[in-house]
Amino acid sequence: MSSPVVAAPAPLRRGDAGFRPIAVGLFFAGFTTFALLYATQPLLPALVATYGTTPGTASLSVSVTTAALALGVIPAGALSERWGRRPVMVWSLSAAVVLGLAAALAPGLGLLLVLRALEGLALAGLPAVGMAYLADEIDGEHLGAAMGLYVAGNSVGGFGGRLVVSAVADLTGSWRWALAAIALLSGACLVAFVAVLPASRRFRPAPVGRQALLGEVRSHLADPVLRRLFAIGLLVMGVFVCAYNYVTFLLLAPPFRLPALVVGFVFVLYALGTATSTRTGRLADRVGTRAVLLGAVGVAAVGAVATLASLLWLVIAGLALLTVGFFAAHTVASAEVGRRADHGRAVASGLYLGAYYVGSSVGGTLGGVAFGLAGWPATVGFMVVLLGLAAAVALRQPGSAGGRLPSGG
C-alpha cells in the first residue's frame, strides 16, 4: 500500500511566525556574501601600490571573484535541487570563509587572484539558492518584502565589510590584516546564519539531470520577460561595481585628496541600500515592476552624472543616488524572477545571478579601461550608457504588480 501524499505547508506571509527567522537568517547570509565578495574593492589603491600595477589590473581581484560566482550559480542551484537549499548554502559559506582567510596569506598577486576566484566559486552556492529558498517558502504577494530584507543584508555586508576592511588596513598598514579581519567577521555571521535559518518547509528534493537542467535553462531563456530581467540585472550591476571600484581613485586624487580612511567611509552609502531594498520591494508589490524599474534607473543616472561635479558634497550625493537606484532595481528584478519562474526556480535564480555577476566582472573591468584612457568622466560616460540600455529594456517589461506576470513579451 502506497504512502499517502503529504501536502506541503502553506507559504508564509509577512506576520506569520516563521517569516522572521527566514528573513533574519537570509540577512546574515547576504551580509556574509557581499562582505567576502567585494573585500578587495576598497584595497585596490593598496594593491596598485604593492604590485606596481594599474587600477584595471588590480580590479581583477574583484572581477575574477564575481566571474567565478557567475559560472557556479547554475551548478550550485542544481545541487540544491538534490541536496536541499539549506545544506548547500551552509557548505558554500563555510568554504568561502576558509578561502577568504587563505587569500590574506597569499604571497603574490597571481595566487591572490586564484584564491579569490575559488572564493567566488564557493560563494556561488548562496545567492541563487537563497533566492530559490525564499521563493519556495514565502507567499508570492509578500516575496518582494522578503527579498528586500535579503538584499538589505547584501547592502549591510557591502558597506559594513568595506568599512572593516578600510579601517583595519588604515590602522595596521596592511591589506592582509584587513582581508583576515573580514573573513573572521564573516565566520561569525556564518555561525549566526546556521543558528537562525530554519530548514525548508516546502522544498521537495527533485534531482536534476544534465538534460533536464539544460531543458530548464532553455525554458527560462525562451521567456522574454525573464530575459529582460536578466539583462537588467547585468546592466545595473555593471554600473554599481564600476562606480565603487574607481570612485576611491577619484577621491584620493586632486582636487579632493581625501585620506584613505575617510575614503573608506564612502561605503557607508550602502546603508541607503538597506532602506531602499525593503521599501522598494513593497512598492513594487503594489504599483508594479516596470514603473519602479524605470524610476530606479533614472535615479541612478542622475546620480552618476552628479559625480562629475568638482564639489565633494555633490559627488557624495550623486553616489548616494546611484546606490539607491541600483538597490531598488536589483530588489525588484530579483523578486520578479522568483515570481515569474513557476518551475526550476533555482535555475532561474542562477541565470539571473549569473548575468548579474557577469555584469559585475565585465562592467568593473571595462570601467577600469575607460578610467585608464580618460579618467573619471569616461567612466561616468560608460555608466550612463549602461543605464540607458537598462531603461530601454525596462520599458518593455509588463507593468503588473504581484503574482505571476502575463506570458509573452
XYZ file of C-alpha atoms in Angstrom:
409
model
C 0.000 0.000 0.000
C 1.443 3.347 -1.059
C 2.123 6.070 1.486
C -0.274 8.999 1.457
C 0.985 12.175 -0.155
C 1.570 14.837 2.477
C 0.507 18.282 1.381
C 3.176 20.982 1.575
C 2.649 23.622 4.294
C 1.138 26.898 3.159
C 3.639 29.543 2.050
C 4.479 32.129 4.688
C 3.117 35.653 4.710
C 4.526 38.696 6.473
C 3.451 38.458 10.111
C 3.442 34.646 10.233
C 5.609 33.084 12.935
C 8.104 31.541 10.522
C 8.598 34.643 8.380
C 11.026 36.453 10.700
C 13.593 33.626 11.211
C 13.842 33.194 7.453
C 14.296 36.929 6.887
C 16.914 37.235 9.639
C 18.807 34.121 8.526
C 18.985 35.260 4.915
C 20.004 38.728 6.117
C 23.128 37.191 7.711
C 23.767 35.173 4.553
C 23.512 38.280 2.403
C 25.885 40.125 4.716
C 28.499 37.374 4.527
C 28.249 37.049 0.750
C 28.792 40.727 -0.046
C 31.384 41.257 2.691
C 33.579 38.481 1.241
C 32.809 39.023 -2.420
C 33.940 42.653 -2.538
C 36.523 42.578 0.262
C 39.342 43.785 -2.010
C 37.383 46.679 -3.547
C 38.496 49.358 -1.034
C 42.014 47.892 -1.173
C 42.548 48.498 -4.905
C 44.827 51.547 -4.399
C 46.885 49.500 -1.911
C 47.177 46.624 -4.396
C 48.260 49.064 -7.119
C 50.982 50.385 -4.798
C 52.077 46.920 -3.598
C 52.348 45.273 -7.009
C 53.102 48.311 -9.167
C 50.173 47.559 -11.432
C 47.296 49.521 -12.977
C 43.847 50.130 -11.460
C 42.314 47.891 -14.119
C 44.650 45.000 -13.279
C 44.126 45.447 -9.538
C 40.366 45.357 -10.136
C 40.756 41.753 -11.316
C 40.813 40.832 -7.610
C 37.113 41.734 -7.706
C 36.320 40.671 -11.272
C 37.695 37.115 -11.065
C 35.648 36.522 -7.913
C 32.388 37.661 -9.445
C 33.130 35.862 -12.732
C 33.700 32.576 -10.898
C 30.486 33.103 -8.951
C 28.643 33.681 -12.227
C 29.943 30.366 -13.564
C 28.969 28.486 -10.409
C 25.448 29.659 -9.680
C 23.596 27.276 -12.015
C 25.511 24.125 -10.944
C 25.011 25.195 -7.315
C 21.301 25.639 -7.924
C 21.132 22.152 -9.445
C 22.916 20.712 -6.397
C 20.356 22.383 -4.155
C 17.555 20.615 -6.027
C 19.122 17.301 -4.985
C 20.618 18.004 -1.548
C 18.364 20.808 -0.306
C 18.624 24.589 -0.108
C 19.950 24.980 3.428
C 22.822 22.422 3.272
C 24.175 23.888 0.042
C 24.115 27.408 1.494
C 25.875 26.336 4.699
C 28.690 24.471 2.935
C 29.062 27.285 0.413
C 29.588 29.973 3.025
C 31.883 27.736 5.100
C 34.221 27.147 2.154
C 34.185 30.848 1.262
C 35.253 31.868 4.777
C 38.195 29.424 4.703
C 39.302 30.671 1.271
C 38.969 34.265 2.460
C 41.435 33.562 5.248
C 43.786 31.848 2.776
C 43.678 34.879 0.453
C 45.012 37.060 3.260
C 48.143 34.865 3.301
C 48.737 34.753 -0.461
C 52.359 35.822 -1.173
C 51.787 37.210 -4.673
C 49.139 38.747 -6.912
C 48.792 35.592 -9.036
C 47.947 33.334 -6.102
C 45.710 36.019 -4.635
C 43.678 36.036 -7.871
C 43.450 32.225 -7.883
C 42.197 32.145 -4.292
C 39.750 34.964 -4.958
C 38.383 33.039 -7.957
C 37.921 29.921 -5.813
C 36.222 32.073 -3.191
C 33.770 33.316 -5.793
C 33.079 29.742 -6.908
C 32.366 28.753 -3.299
C 30.050 31.724 -2.812
C 28.022 30.628 -5.848
C 26.078 28.259 -3.612
C 24.474 31.113 -1.703
C 22.886 33.770 -3.938
C 20.874 31.608 -6.347
C 19.908 29.104 -3.673
C 18.924 31.859 -1.243
C 16.584 33.378 -3.812
C 15.089 29.950 -4.571
C 14.680 29.254 -0.836
C 12.704 32.480 -0.418
C 10.577 31.768 -3.488
C 9.820 28.282 -2.085
C 8.874 29.408 1.406
C 7.279 32.859 1.019
C 3.880 33.680 -0.443
C 4.174 35.456 -3.797
C 2.321 38.533 -2.565
C 4.917 39.019 0.185
C 8.001 37.917 -1.732
C 9.051 41.474 -2.564
C 9.299 42.393 1.117
C 11.221 39.212 1.994
C 13.602 39.644 -0.934
C 14.087 43.236 0.175
C 15.334 42.064 3.579
C 17.723 39.628 1.907
C 19.087 42.331 -0.391
C 19.311 44.614 2.648
C 21.715 42.066 4.122
C 23.742 42.393 0.928
C 23.900 46.149 1.359
C 24.868 45.968 5.047
C 27.550 43.427 4.160
C 28.647 45.734 1.390
C 29.213 48.826 3.463
C 29.997 47.057 6.757
C 32.563 44.792 5.164
C 34.228 47.619 3.300
C 34.313 49.790 6.420
C 36.006 46.998 8.377
C 38.490 46.411 5.572
C 39.273 50.124 5.209
C 39.628 50.698 8.958
C 41.836 47.649 9.585
C 44.024 48.435 6.567
C 44.474 52.018 7.779
C 45.178 51.061 11.400
C 47.580 48.222 10.621
C 49.031 49.480 7.351
C 48.412 46.028 5.874
C 45.774 44.918 3.404
C 46.468 41.326 4.513
C 45.254 42.012 8.037
C 42.204 43.683 6.507
C 41.303 40.576 4.485
C 41.827 38.346 7.526
C 39.577 40.562 9.655
C 36.670 40.474 7.224
C 36.996 36.691 6.859
C 36.787 36.273 10.644
C 33.768 38.591 10.862
C 32.121 36.608 8.069
C 32.767 33.427 10.041
C 30.835 34.883 12.976
C 27.932 35.765 10.655
C 28.024 32.220 9.277
C 27.518 30.868 12.804
C 24.512 33.180 13.259
C 23.093 32.118 9.886
C 23.307 28.419 10.778
C 21.710 29.056 14.173
C 18.764 31.094 12.874
C 17.739 29.819 9.433
C 15.097 27.069 9.646
C 15.107 24.003 7.432
C 12.991 24.185 4.286
C 9.291 23.529 4.919
C 8.024 23.373 1.338
C 11.070 22.116 -0.573
C 10.880 18.620 -2.028
C 14.071 17.084 -3.488
C 13.930 16.808 -7.256
C 17.346 15.804 -8.622
C 18.055 17.467 -11.944
C 19.991 15.504 -14.575
C 22.083 17.210 -17.206
C 19.411 17.030 -19.900
C 16.722 18.226 -17.516
C 18.979 21.065 -16.362
C 19.641 22.146 -19.927
C 15.910 21.949 -20.564
C 15.243 24.268 -17.615
C 17.872 26.689 -18.879
C 16.390 26.703 -22.385
C 12.881 27.139 -20.989
C 13.835 30.160 -18.904
C 15.892 31.742 -21.665
C 12.944 31.324 -24.043
C 10.827 33.527 -21.778
C 11.215 37.152 -22.972
C 10.214 38.574 -19.591
C 12.903 36.582 -17.806
C 15.480 37.519 -20.451
C 14.797 41.182 -19.847
C 15.085 40.730 -16.079
C 18.445 39.002 -16.570
C 19.606 41.875 -18.795
C 18.565 44.489 -16.230
C 20.492 42.681 -13.502
C 23.603 42.556 -15.716
C 23.456 46.234 -16.655
C 22.739 47.794 -13.265
C 25.330 45.617 -11.512
C 27.922 46.648 -14.083
C 27.217 50.280 -13.228
C 27.304 49.748 -9.487
C 30.613 47.875 -9.351
C 32.186 50.245 -11.830
C 31.268 53.229 -9.644
C 32.621 51.824 -6.388
C 35.745 50.307 -7.982
C 37.045 53.654 -9.215
C 35.487 56.347 -7.039
C 38.234 55.645 -4.476
C 40.843 56.738 -7.030
C 38.794 59.874 -7.736
C 38.566 60.849 -4.066
C 42.219 60.127 -3.268
C 43.406 62.330 -6.164
C 43.228 66.139 -6.659
C 41.141 68.194 -6.113
C 39.760 66.182 -3.176
C 42.884 64.447 -1.763
C 40.926 62.691 0.985
C 42.735 60.416 3.479
C 42.340 56.702 2.756
C 40.346 56.053 5.939
C 37.922 58.866 5.093
C 37.501 57.459 1.573
C 36.629 54.118 3.162
C 33.634 55.738 4.790
C 32.101 56.387 1.375
C 30.902 52.785 1.549
C 28.534 53.822 4.348
C 26.334 54.890 1.451
C 25.485 51.207 1.141
C 23.279 51.769 4.185
C 20.906 53.559 1.838
C 20.527 50.256 0.047
C 19.190 48.682 3.241
C 16.280 51.087 3.499
C 15.776 51.175 -0.260
C 15.566 47.397 -0.627
C 12.842 46.782 1.942
C 10.695 49.719 0.811
C 11.145 49.162 -2.906
C 10.126 45.528 -2.657
C 6.846 46.528 -1.018
C 6.310 49.367 -3.501
C 6.725 47.037 -6.475
C 4.255 44.608 -4.873
C 1.724 47.463 -5.004
C 2.404 49.506 -8.135
C 4.193 47.120 -10.489
C 7.605 46.243 -11.791
C 8.077 48.483 -14.801
C 7.370 51.781 -13.054
C 9.735 51.033 -10.191
C 12.488 49.782 -12.509
C 12.319 52.896 -14.675
C 12.337 55.147 -11.635
C 15.303 53.306 -10.154
C 17.355 53.512 -13.360
C 16.545 57.216 -13.711
C 17.664 57.958 -10.161
C 20.922 56.067 -10.747
C 21.606 58.007 -13.966
C 21.100 61.369 -12.252
C 23.446 60.244 -9.511
C 26.146 59.136 -11.959
C 26.132 62.491 -13.737
C 26.264 64.375 -10.415
C 29.599 62.717 -9.567
C 31.219 64.796 -12.312
C 30.958 67.882 -10.081
C 34.034 69.424 -8.508
C 32.203 69.845 -5.196
C 32.709 66.957 -2.778
C 29.178 67.057 -1.384
C 27.735 66.752 -4.888
C 29.951 63.780 -5.669
C 28.819 62.045 -2.476
C 25.162 62.924 -3.127
C 25.466 61.566 -6.654
C 26.987 58.324 -5.423
C 24.154 58.056 -2.890
C 21.531 58.408 -5.636
C 23.309 55.830 -7.780
C 23.335 53.436 -4.821
C 19.625 53.904 -4.141
C 18.789 53.341 -7.796
C 20.887 50.195 -8.026
C 19.458 48.515 -4.943
C 15.919 49.396 -5.966
C 16.357 47.899 -9.443
C 18.088 44.762 -8.157
C 15.465 44.109 -5.482
C 12.586 44.390 -7.928
C 14.239 42.377 -10.711
C 15.331 39.529 -8.419
C 11.905 39.247 -6.776
C 10.212 39.226 -10.188
C 12.387 36.324 -11.318
C 11.118 34.326 -8.326
C 7.518 35.158 -9.214
C 7.850 34.515 -12.914
C 9.554 31.113 -12.644
C 6.879 28.624 -11.571
C 9.322 25.729 -12.125
C 13.094 25.373 -11.827
C 13.343 28.374 -9.540
C 16.927 27.650 -8.506
C 17.924 27.524 -12.181
C 16.046 30.758 -12.931
C 17.700 32.452 -9.966
C 21.036 31.079 -11.123
C 20.574 32.544 -14.592
C 19.656 35.928 -13.134
C 22.623 35.950 -10.807
C 24.933 34.613 -13.493
C 24.001 37.628 -15.623
C 24.228 39.901 -12.570
C 27.781 38.845 -11.742
C 28.878 38.824 -15.378
C 27.814 42.455 -15.270
C 29.988 42.941 -12.203
C 33.038 41.394 -13.874
C 32.652 42.996 -17.276
C 31.422 46.364 -16.022
C 34.130 46.582 -13.383
C 36.877 45.708 -15.859
C 35.683 47.862 -18.784
C 35.099 50.750 -16.402
C 38.775 50.446 -15.472
C 39.746 50.594 -19.139
C 37.697 53.779 -19.514
C 39.257 55.212 -16.355
C 42.765 54.458 -17.647
C 42.037 56.118 -21.008
C 40.309 59.320 -19.914
C 39.775 59.329 -16.165
C 36.541 59.568 -14.198
C 34.477 61.418 -16.880
C 34.969 58.463 -19.260
C 33.913 56.051 -16.506
C 30.761 58.102 -15.896
C 30.001 58.115 -19.627
C 30.310 54.325 -19.667
C 27.913 54.019 -16.708
C 25.332 56.315 -18.326
C 25.374 54.191 -21.494
C 24.685 51.049 -19.440
C 21.843 52.774 -17.581
C 20.327 53.951 -20.874
C 20.301 50.346 -22.079
C 18.698 49.240 -18.800
C 15.932 51.832 -19.220
C 15.261 50.654 -22.767
C 14.921 47.072 -21.517
C 12.704 48.068 -18.575
C 10.324 49.933 -20.894
C 9.367 46.606 -22.470
C 8.568 44.891 -19.175
C 4.929 44.195 -18.233
C 3.751 46.579 -15.537
C 1.719 44.260 -13.319
C 2.196 44.133 -9.544
C 2.434 40.929 -7.506
C 1.639 37.399 -8.607
C 2.779 35.924 -11.888
C 3.359 38.208 -14.819
C 1.458 37.528 -18.022
C 3.128 35.276 -20.566
C 4.900 36.591 -23.600
C 6.621 39.908 -24.196
